[in-house]
Every structure is written in C-alpha cells, then in structure tokens.
mmCIF file of N, CA and C and ligand atoms in Angstrom:
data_model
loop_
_atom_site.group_PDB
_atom_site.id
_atom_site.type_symbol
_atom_site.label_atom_id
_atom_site.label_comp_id
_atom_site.label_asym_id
_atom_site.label_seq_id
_atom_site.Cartn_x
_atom_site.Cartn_y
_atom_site.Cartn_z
ATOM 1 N N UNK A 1 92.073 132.982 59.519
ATOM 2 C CA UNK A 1 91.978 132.647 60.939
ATOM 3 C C UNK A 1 93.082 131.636 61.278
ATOM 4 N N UNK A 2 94.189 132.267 62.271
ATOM 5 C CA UNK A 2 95.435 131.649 62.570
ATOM 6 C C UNK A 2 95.180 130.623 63.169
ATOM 7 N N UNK A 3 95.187 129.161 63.448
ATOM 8 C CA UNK A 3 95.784 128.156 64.914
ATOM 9 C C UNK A 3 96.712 128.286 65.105
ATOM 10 N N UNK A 4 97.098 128.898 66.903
ATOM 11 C CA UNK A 4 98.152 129.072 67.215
ATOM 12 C C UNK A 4 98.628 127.394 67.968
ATOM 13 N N UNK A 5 97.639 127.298 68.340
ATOM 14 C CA UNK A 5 98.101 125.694 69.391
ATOM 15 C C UNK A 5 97.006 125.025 69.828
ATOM 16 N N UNK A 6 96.662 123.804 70.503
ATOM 17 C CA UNK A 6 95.663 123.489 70.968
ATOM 18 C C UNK A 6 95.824 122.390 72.107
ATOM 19 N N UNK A 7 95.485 122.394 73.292
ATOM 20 C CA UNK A 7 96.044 121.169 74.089
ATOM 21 C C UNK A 7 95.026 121.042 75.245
ATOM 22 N N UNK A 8 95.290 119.683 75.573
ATOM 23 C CA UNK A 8 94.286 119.396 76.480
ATOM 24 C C UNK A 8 94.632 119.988 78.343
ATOM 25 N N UNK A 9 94.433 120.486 79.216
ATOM 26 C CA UNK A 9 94.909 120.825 80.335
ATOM 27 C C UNK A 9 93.599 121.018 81.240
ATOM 28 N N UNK A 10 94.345 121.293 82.595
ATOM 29 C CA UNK A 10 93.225 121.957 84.081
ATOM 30 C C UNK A 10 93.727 123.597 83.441
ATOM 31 N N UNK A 11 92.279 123.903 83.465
ATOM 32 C CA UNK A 11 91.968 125.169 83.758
ATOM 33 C C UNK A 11 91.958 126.189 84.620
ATOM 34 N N UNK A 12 93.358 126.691 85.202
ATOM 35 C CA UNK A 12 94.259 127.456 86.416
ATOM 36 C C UNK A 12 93.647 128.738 86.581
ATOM 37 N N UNK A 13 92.857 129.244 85.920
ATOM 38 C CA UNK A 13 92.365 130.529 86.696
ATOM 39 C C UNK A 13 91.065 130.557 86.550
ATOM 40 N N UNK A 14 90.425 131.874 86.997
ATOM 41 C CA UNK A 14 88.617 132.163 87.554
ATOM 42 C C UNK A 14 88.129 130.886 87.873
ATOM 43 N N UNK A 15 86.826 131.604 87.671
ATOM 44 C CA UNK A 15 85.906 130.594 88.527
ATOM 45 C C UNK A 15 85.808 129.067 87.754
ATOM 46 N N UNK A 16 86.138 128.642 87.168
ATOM 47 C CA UNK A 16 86.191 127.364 86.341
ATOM 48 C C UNK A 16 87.694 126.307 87.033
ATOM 49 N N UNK A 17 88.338 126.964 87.493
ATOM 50 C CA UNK A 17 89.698 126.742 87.988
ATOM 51 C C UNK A 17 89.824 125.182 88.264
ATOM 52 N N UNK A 18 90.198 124.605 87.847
ATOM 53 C CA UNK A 18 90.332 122.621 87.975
ATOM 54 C C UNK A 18 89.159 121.669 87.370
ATOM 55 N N UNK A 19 88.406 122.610 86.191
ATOM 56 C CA UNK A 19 88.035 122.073 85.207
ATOM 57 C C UNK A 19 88.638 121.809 84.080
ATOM 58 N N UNK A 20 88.826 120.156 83.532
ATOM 59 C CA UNK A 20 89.182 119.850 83.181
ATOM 60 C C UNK A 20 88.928 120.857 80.959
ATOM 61 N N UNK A 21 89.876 120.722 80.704
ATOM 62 C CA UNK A 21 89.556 121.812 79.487
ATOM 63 C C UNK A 21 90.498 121.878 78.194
ATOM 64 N N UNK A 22 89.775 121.817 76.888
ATOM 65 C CA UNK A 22 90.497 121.609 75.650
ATOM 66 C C UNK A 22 90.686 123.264 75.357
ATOM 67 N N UNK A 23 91.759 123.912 75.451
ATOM 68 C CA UNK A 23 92.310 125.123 74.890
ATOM 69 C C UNK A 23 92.906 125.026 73.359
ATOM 70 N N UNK A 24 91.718 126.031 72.760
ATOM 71 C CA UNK A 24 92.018 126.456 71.583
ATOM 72 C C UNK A 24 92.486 127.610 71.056
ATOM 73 N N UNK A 25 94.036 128.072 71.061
ATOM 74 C CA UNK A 25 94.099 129.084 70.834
ATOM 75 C C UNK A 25 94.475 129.934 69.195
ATOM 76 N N UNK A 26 93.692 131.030 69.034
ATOM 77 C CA UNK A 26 93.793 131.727 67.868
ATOM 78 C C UNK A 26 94.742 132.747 67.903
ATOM 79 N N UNK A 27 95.154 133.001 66.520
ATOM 80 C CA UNK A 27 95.928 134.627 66.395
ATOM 81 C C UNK A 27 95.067 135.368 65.959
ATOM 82 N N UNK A 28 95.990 136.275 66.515
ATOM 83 C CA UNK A 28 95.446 137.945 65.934
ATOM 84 C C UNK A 28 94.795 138.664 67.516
ATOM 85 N N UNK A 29 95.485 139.748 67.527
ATOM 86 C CA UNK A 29 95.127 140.286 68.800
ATOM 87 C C UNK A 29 94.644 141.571 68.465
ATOM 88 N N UNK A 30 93.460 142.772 68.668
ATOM 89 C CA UNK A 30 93.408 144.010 68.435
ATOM 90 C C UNK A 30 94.128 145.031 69.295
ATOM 91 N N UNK A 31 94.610 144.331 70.583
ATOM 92 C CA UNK A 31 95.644 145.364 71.389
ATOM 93 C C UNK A 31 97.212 144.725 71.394
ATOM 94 N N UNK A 32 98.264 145.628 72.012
ATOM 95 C CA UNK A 32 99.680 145.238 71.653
ATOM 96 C C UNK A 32 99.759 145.369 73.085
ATOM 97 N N UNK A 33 99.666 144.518 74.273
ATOM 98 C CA UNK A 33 100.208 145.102 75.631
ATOM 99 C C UNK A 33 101.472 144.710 76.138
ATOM 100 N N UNK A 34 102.286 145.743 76.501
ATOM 101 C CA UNK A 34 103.344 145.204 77.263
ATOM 102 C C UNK A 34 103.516 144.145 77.481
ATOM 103 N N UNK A 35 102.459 143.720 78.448
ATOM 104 C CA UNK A 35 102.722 142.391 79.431
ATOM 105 C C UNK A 35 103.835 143.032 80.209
ATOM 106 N N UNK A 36 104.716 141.284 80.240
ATOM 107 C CA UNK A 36 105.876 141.391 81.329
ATOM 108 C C UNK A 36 106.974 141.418 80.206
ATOM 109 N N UNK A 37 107.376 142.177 79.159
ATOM 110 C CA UNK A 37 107.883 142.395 78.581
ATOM 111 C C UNK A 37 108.314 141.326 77.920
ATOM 112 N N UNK A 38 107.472 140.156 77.048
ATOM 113 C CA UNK A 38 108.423 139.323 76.476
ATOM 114 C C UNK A 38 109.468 139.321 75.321
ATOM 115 N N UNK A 39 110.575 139.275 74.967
ATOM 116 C CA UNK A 39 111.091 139.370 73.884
ATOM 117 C C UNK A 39 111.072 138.367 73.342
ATOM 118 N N UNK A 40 111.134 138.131 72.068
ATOM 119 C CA UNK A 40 111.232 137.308 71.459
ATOM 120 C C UNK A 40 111.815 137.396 69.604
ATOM 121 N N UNK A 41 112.439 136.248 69.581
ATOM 122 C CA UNK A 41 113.317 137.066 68.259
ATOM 123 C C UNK A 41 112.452 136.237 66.985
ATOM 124 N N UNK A 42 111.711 137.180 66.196
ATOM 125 C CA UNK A 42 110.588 136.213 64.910
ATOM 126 C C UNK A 42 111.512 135.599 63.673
ATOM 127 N N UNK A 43 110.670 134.498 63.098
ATOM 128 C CA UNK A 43 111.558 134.081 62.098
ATOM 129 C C UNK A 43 112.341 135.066 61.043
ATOM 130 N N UNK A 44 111.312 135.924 60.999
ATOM 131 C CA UNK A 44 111.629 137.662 60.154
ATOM 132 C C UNK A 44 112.830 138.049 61.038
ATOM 133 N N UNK A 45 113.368 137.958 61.761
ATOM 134 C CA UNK A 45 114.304 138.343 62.323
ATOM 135 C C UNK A 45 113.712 139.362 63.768
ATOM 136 N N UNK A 46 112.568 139.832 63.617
ATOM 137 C CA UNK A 46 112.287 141.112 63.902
ATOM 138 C C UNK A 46 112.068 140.611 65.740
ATOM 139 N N UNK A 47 112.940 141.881 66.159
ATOM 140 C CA UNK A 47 112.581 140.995 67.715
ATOM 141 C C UNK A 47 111.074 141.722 67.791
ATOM 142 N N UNK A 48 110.540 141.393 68.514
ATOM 143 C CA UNK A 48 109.295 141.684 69.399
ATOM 144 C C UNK A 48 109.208 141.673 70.901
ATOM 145 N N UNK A 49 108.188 142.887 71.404
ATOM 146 C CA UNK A 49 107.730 142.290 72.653
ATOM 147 C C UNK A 49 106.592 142.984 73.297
ATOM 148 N N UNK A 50 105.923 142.183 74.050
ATOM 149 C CA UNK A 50 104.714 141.942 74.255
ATOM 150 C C UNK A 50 104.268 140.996 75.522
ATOM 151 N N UNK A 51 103.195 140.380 75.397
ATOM 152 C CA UNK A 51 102.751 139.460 76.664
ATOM 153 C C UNK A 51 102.949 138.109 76.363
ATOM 154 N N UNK A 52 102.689 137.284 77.669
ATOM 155 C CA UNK A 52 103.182 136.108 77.515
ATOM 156 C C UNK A 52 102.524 135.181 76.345
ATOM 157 N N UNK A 53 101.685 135.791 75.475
ATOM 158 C CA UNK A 53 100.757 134.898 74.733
ATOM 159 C C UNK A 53 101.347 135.638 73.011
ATOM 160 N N UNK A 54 102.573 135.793 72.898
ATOM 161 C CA UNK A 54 103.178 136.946 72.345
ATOM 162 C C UNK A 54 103.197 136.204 70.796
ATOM 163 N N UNK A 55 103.061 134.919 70.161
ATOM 164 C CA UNK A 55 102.884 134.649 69.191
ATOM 165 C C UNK A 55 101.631 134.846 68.859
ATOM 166 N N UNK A 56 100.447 134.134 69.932
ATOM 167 C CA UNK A 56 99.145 134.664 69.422
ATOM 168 C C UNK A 56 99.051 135.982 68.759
ATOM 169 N N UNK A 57 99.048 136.872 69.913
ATOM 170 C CA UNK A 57 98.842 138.395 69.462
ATOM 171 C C UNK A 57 99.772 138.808 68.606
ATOM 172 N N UNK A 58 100.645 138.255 67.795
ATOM 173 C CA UNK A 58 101.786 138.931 66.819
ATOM 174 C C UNK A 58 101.686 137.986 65.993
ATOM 175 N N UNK A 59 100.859 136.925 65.582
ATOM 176 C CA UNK A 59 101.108 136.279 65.043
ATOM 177 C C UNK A 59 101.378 136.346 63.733
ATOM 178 N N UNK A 60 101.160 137.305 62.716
ATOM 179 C CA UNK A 60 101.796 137.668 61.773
ATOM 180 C C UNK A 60 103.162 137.610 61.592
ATOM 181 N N UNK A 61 103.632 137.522 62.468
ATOM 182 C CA UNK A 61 105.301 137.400 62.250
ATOM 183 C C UNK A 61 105.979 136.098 62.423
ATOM 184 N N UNK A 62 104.943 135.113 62.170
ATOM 185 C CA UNK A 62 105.102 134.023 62.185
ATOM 186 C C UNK A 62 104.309 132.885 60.978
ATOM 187 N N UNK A 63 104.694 131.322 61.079
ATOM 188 C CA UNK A 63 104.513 130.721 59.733
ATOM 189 C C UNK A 63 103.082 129.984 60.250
ATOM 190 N N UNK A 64 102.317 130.460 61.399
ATOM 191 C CA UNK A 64 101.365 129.728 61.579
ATOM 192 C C UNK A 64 100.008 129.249 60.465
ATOM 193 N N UNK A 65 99.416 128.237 60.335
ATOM 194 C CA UNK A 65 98.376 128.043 59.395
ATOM 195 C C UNK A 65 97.112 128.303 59.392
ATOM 196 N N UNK A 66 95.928 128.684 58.537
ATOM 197 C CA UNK A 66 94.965 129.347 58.161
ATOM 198 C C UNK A 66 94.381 127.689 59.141
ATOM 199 N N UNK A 67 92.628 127.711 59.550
ATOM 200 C CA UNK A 67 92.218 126.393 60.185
ATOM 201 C C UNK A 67 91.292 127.152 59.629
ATOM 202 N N UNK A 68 90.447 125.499 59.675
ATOM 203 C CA UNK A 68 89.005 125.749 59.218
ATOM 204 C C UNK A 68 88.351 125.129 60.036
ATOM 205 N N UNK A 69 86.630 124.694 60.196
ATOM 206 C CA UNK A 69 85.784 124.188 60.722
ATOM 207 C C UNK A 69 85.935 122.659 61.224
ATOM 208 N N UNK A 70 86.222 122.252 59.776
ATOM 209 C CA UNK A 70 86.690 120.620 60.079
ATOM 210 C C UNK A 70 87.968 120.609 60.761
ATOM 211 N N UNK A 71 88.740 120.991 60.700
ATOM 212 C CA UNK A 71 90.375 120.723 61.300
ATOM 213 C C UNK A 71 89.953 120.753 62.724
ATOM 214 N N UNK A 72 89.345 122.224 63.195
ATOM 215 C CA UNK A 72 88.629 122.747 64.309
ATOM 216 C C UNK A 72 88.065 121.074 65.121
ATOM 217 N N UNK A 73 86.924 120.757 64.016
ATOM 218 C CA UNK A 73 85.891 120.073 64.653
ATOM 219 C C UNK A 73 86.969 118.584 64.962
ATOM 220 N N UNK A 74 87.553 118.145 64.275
ATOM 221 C CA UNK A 74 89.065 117.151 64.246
ATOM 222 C C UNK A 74 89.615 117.276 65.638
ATOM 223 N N UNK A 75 90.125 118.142 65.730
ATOM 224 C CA UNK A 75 91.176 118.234 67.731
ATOM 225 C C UNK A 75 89.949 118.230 68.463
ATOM 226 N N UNK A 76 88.886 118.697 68.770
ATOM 227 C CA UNK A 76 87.965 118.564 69.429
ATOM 228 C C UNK A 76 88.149 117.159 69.761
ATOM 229 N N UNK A 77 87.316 116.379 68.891
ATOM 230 C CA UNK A 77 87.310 115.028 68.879
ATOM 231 C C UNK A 77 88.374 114.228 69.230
ATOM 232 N N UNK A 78 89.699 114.736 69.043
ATOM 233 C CA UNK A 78 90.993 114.072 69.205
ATOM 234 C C UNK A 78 91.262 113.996 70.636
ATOM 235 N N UNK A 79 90.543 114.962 71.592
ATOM 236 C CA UNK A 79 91.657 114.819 72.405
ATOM 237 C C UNK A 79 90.557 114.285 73.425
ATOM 238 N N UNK A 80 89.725 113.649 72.858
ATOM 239 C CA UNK A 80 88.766 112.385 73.405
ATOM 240 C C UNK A 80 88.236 112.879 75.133
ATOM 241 N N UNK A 81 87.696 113.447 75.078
ATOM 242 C CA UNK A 81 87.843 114.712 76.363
ATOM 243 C C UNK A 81 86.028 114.977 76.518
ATOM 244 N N UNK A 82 84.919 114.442 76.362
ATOM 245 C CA UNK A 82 83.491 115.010 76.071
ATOM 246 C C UNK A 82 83.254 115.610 77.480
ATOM 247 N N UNK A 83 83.878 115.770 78.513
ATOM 248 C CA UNK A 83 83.361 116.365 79.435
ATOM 249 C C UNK A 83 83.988 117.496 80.033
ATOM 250 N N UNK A 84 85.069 117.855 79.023
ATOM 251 C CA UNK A 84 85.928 119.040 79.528
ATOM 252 C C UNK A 84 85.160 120.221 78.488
ATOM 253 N N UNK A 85 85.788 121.036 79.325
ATOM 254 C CA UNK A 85 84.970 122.295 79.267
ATOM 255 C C UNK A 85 85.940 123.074 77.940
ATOM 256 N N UNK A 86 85.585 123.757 76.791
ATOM 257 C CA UNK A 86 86.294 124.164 75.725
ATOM 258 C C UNK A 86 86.756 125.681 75.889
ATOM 259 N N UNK A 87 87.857 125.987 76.037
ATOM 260 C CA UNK A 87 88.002 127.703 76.135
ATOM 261 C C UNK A 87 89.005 128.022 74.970
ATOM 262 N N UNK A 88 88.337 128.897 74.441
ATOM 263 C CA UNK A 88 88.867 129.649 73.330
ATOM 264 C C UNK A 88 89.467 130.580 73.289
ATOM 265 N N UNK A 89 90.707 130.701 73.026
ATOM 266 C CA UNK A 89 92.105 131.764 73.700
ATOM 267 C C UNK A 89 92.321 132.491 72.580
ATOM 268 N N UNK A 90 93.464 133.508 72.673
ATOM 269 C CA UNK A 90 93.974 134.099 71.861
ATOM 270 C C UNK A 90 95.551 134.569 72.001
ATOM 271 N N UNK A 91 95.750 135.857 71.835
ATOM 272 C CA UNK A 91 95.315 136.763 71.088
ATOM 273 C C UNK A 91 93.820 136.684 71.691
ATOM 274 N N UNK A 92 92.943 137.435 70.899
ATOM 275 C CA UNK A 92 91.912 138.282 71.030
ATOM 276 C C UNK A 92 90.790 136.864 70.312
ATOM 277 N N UNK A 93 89.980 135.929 70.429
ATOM 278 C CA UNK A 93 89.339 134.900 70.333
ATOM 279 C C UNK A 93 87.977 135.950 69.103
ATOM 280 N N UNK A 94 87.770 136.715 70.153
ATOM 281 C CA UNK A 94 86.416 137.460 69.665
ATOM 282 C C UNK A 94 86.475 138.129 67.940
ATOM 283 N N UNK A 95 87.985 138.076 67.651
ATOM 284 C CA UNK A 95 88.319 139.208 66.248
ATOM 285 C C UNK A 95 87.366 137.806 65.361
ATOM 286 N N UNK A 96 87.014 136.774 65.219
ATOM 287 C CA UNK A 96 86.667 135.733 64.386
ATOM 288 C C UNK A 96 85.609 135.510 64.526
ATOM 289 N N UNK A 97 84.500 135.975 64.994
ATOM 290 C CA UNK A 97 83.297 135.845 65.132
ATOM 291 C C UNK A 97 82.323 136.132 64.214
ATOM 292 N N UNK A 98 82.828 136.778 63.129
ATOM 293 C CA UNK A 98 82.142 136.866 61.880
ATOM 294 C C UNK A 98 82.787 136.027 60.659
ATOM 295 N N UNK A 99 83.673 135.295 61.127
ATOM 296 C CA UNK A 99 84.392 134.109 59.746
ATOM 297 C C UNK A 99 83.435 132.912 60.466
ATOM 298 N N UNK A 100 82.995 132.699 58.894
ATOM 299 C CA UNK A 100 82.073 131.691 58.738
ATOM 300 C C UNK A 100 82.442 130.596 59.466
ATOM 301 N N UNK A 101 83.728 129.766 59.536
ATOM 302 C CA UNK A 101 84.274 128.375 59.924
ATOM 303 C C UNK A 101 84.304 128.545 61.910
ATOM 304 N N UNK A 102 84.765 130.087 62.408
ATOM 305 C CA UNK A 102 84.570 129.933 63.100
ATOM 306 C C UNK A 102 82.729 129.932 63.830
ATOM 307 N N UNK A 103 82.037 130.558 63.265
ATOM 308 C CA UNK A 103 80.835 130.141 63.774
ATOM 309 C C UNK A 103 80.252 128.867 63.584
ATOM 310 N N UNK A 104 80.441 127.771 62.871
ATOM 311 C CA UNK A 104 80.157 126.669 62.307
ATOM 312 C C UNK A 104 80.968 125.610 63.342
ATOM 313 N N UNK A 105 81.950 126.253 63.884
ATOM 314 C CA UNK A 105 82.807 125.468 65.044
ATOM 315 C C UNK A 105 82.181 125.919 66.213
ATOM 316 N N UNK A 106 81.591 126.820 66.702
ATOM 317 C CA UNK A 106 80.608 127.766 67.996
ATOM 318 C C UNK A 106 79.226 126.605 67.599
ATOM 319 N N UNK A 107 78.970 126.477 66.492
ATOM 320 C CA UNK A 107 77.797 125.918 66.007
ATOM 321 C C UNK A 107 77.924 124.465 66.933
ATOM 322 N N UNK A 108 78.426 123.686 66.030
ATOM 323 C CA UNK A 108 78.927 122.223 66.368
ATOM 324 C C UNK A 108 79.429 122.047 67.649
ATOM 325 N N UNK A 109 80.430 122.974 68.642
ATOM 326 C CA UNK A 109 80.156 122.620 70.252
ATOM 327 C C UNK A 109 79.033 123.059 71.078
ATOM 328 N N UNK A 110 78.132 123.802 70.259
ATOM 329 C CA UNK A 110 76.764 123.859 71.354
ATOM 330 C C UNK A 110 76.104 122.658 70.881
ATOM 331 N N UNK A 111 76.070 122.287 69.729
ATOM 332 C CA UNK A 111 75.096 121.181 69.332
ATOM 333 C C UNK A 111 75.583 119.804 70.114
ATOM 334 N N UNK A 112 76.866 119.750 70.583
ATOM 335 C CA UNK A 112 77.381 118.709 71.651
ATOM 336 C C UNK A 112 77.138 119.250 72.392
ATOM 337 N N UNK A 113 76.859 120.191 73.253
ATOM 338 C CA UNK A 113 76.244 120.340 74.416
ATOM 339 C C UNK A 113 77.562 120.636 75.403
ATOM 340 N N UNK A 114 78.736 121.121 74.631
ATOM 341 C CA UNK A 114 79.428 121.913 75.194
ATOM 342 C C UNK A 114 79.559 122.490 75.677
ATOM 343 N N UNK A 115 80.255 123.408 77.002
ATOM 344 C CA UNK A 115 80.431 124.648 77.732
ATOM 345 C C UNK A 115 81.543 125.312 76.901
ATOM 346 N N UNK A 116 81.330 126.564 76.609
ATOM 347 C CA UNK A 116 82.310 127.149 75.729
ATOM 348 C C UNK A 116 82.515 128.394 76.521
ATOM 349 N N UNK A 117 84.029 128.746 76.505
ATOM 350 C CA UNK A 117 84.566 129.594 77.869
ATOM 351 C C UNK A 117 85.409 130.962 76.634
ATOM 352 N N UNK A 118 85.459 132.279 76.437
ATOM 353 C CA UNK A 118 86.443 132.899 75.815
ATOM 354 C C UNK A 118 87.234 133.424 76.460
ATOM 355 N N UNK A 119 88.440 133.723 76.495
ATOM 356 C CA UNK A 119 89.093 134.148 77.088
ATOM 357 C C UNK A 119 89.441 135.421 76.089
ATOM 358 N N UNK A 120 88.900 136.599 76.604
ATOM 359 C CA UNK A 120 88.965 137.611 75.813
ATOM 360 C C UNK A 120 89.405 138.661 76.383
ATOM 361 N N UNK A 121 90.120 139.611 75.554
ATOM 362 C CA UNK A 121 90.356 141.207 76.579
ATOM 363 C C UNK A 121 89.319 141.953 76.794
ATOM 364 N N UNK A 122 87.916 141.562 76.649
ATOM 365 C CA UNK A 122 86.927 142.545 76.657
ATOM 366 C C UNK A 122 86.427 143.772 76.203
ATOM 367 N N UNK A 123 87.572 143.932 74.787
ATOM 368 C CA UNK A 123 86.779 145.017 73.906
ATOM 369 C C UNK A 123 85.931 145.003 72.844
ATOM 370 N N UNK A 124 85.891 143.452 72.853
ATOM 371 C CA UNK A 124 84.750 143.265 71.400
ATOM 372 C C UNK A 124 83.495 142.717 71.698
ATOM 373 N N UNK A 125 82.345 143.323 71.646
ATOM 374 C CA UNK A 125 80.934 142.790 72.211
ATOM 375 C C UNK A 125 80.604 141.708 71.397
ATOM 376 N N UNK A 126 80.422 140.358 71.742
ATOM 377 C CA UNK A 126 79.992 139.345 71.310
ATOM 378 C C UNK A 126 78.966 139.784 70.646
ATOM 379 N N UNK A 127 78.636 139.097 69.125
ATOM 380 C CA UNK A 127 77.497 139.552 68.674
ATOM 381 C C UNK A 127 77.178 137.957 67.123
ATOM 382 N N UNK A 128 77.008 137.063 67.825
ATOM 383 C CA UNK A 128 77.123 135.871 66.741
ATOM 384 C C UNK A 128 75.363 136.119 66.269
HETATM 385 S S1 LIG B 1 96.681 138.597 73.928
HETATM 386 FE FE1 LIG B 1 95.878 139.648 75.736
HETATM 387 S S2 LIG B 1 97.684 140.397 76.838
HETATM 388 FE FE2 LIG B 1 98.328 139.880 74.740
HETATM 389 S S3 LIG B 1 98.184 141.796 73.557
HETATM 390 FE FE3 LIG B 1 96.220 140.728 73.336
HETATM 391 S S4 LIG B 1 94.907 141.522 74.966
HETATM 392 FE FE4 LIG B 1 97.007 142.069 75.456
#
C-alpha cells in the first residue's frame, strides 16, 4: 500500500466544499482514464499519460513507499487538525480495504470520532 502524499487543505468540491480537511492520498488505481491528457516523463524513463492524479494511479512507475498503520496514524496527528474532516484519495482509495494496516487506520479515525470522506471512482463496493 503506496503513500502518494498527504497535506492539510479546504476541501474544493461536493457537498463538504470549505471544510477544512487532512488528504490522504494512496496509489494504485483499477482504471487508466485519459483525463486531460497528462504527460508525464517516469523515472523509468517511460512517458505516461493519464489524469491529473497521474502518479497516484500509475504509481508503479515510481519510487513511492510501502505505509503502514502507525506512519498513517503519525500525519494524522501531525497536522494537529482534530476538527477537519479526513478524505482518502487516490488513485482508487477503495483497492486497500482488505490490507490489514489500512483497516486499523479506518479503525483508529472512527474511534476519534472522525468524519472519513473517499474519494473513489465508484467501482469497488465498500465492504470493511
Ligand atoms: S485516479 Fe481517478 S481519474 Fe485517475 S485513472 Fe483512477 S479513476 Fe481515473
């Protein structure tokens, strides 16, 4: 399970829109979409292209690192934030729902009493 990035920001689209919000985003995407055609040239050399979230979803072609529960539960805490709302990005958020660290991190922000938001393409039925 990739970390692609993680940062604190306002939350610019749907109905949540200027809630304040810790974005966590993962790799690994199950679709390849166009998008707006981004190119981009990978350390492999290999250009790519895809959507604007084009390392997430390709992230294989990149040196990003494996995260676990604690690292997870670590930026949470870091970015000293208990009332912002947590959305979990991708790539595709939902492909990790059966790795243990990520449910143990789903675990630990409901047990804070978190709002947890996915930002998903909608082909994988939640099923924790
Ligand atoms: S991250 Fe979103 S836009 Fe990009 S390939 Fe996956 S589903 Fe498509």
């Amino acid at each position: 399970m990739k970390l692609i990035e993680h940062f604190l920001s306002i939350q610019g689209e749907g109905a949540y829109a200027g809630r304040l919000a810790i974005f966590v985003r993962f790799g690994g995407c199950n679709l390849r979409c166009a998008g707006f055609g981004v190119r981009l040239k990978a350390p492999n050399a290999k250009e790519l292209i895809g959507c604007d979230t084009i390392k997430a979803a390709q992230c294989e072609n990149f040196d990003f690192k494996d995260t676990n529960f604690s690292e997870l539960k670590n930026i949470i805490k870091s970015h000293n934030a208990p009332n912002a709302i947590i959305v979990l990005s991708g790539g595709e958020p939902l492909l990790h729902q059966k790795n243990t660290d990520f449910k143990d991190f789903l675990r630990f922000l409901v047990e804070q009493n978190r709002q947890v938001h996915f930002e998903s393409n909608g082909t994988i039925e939640p099923d924790f």
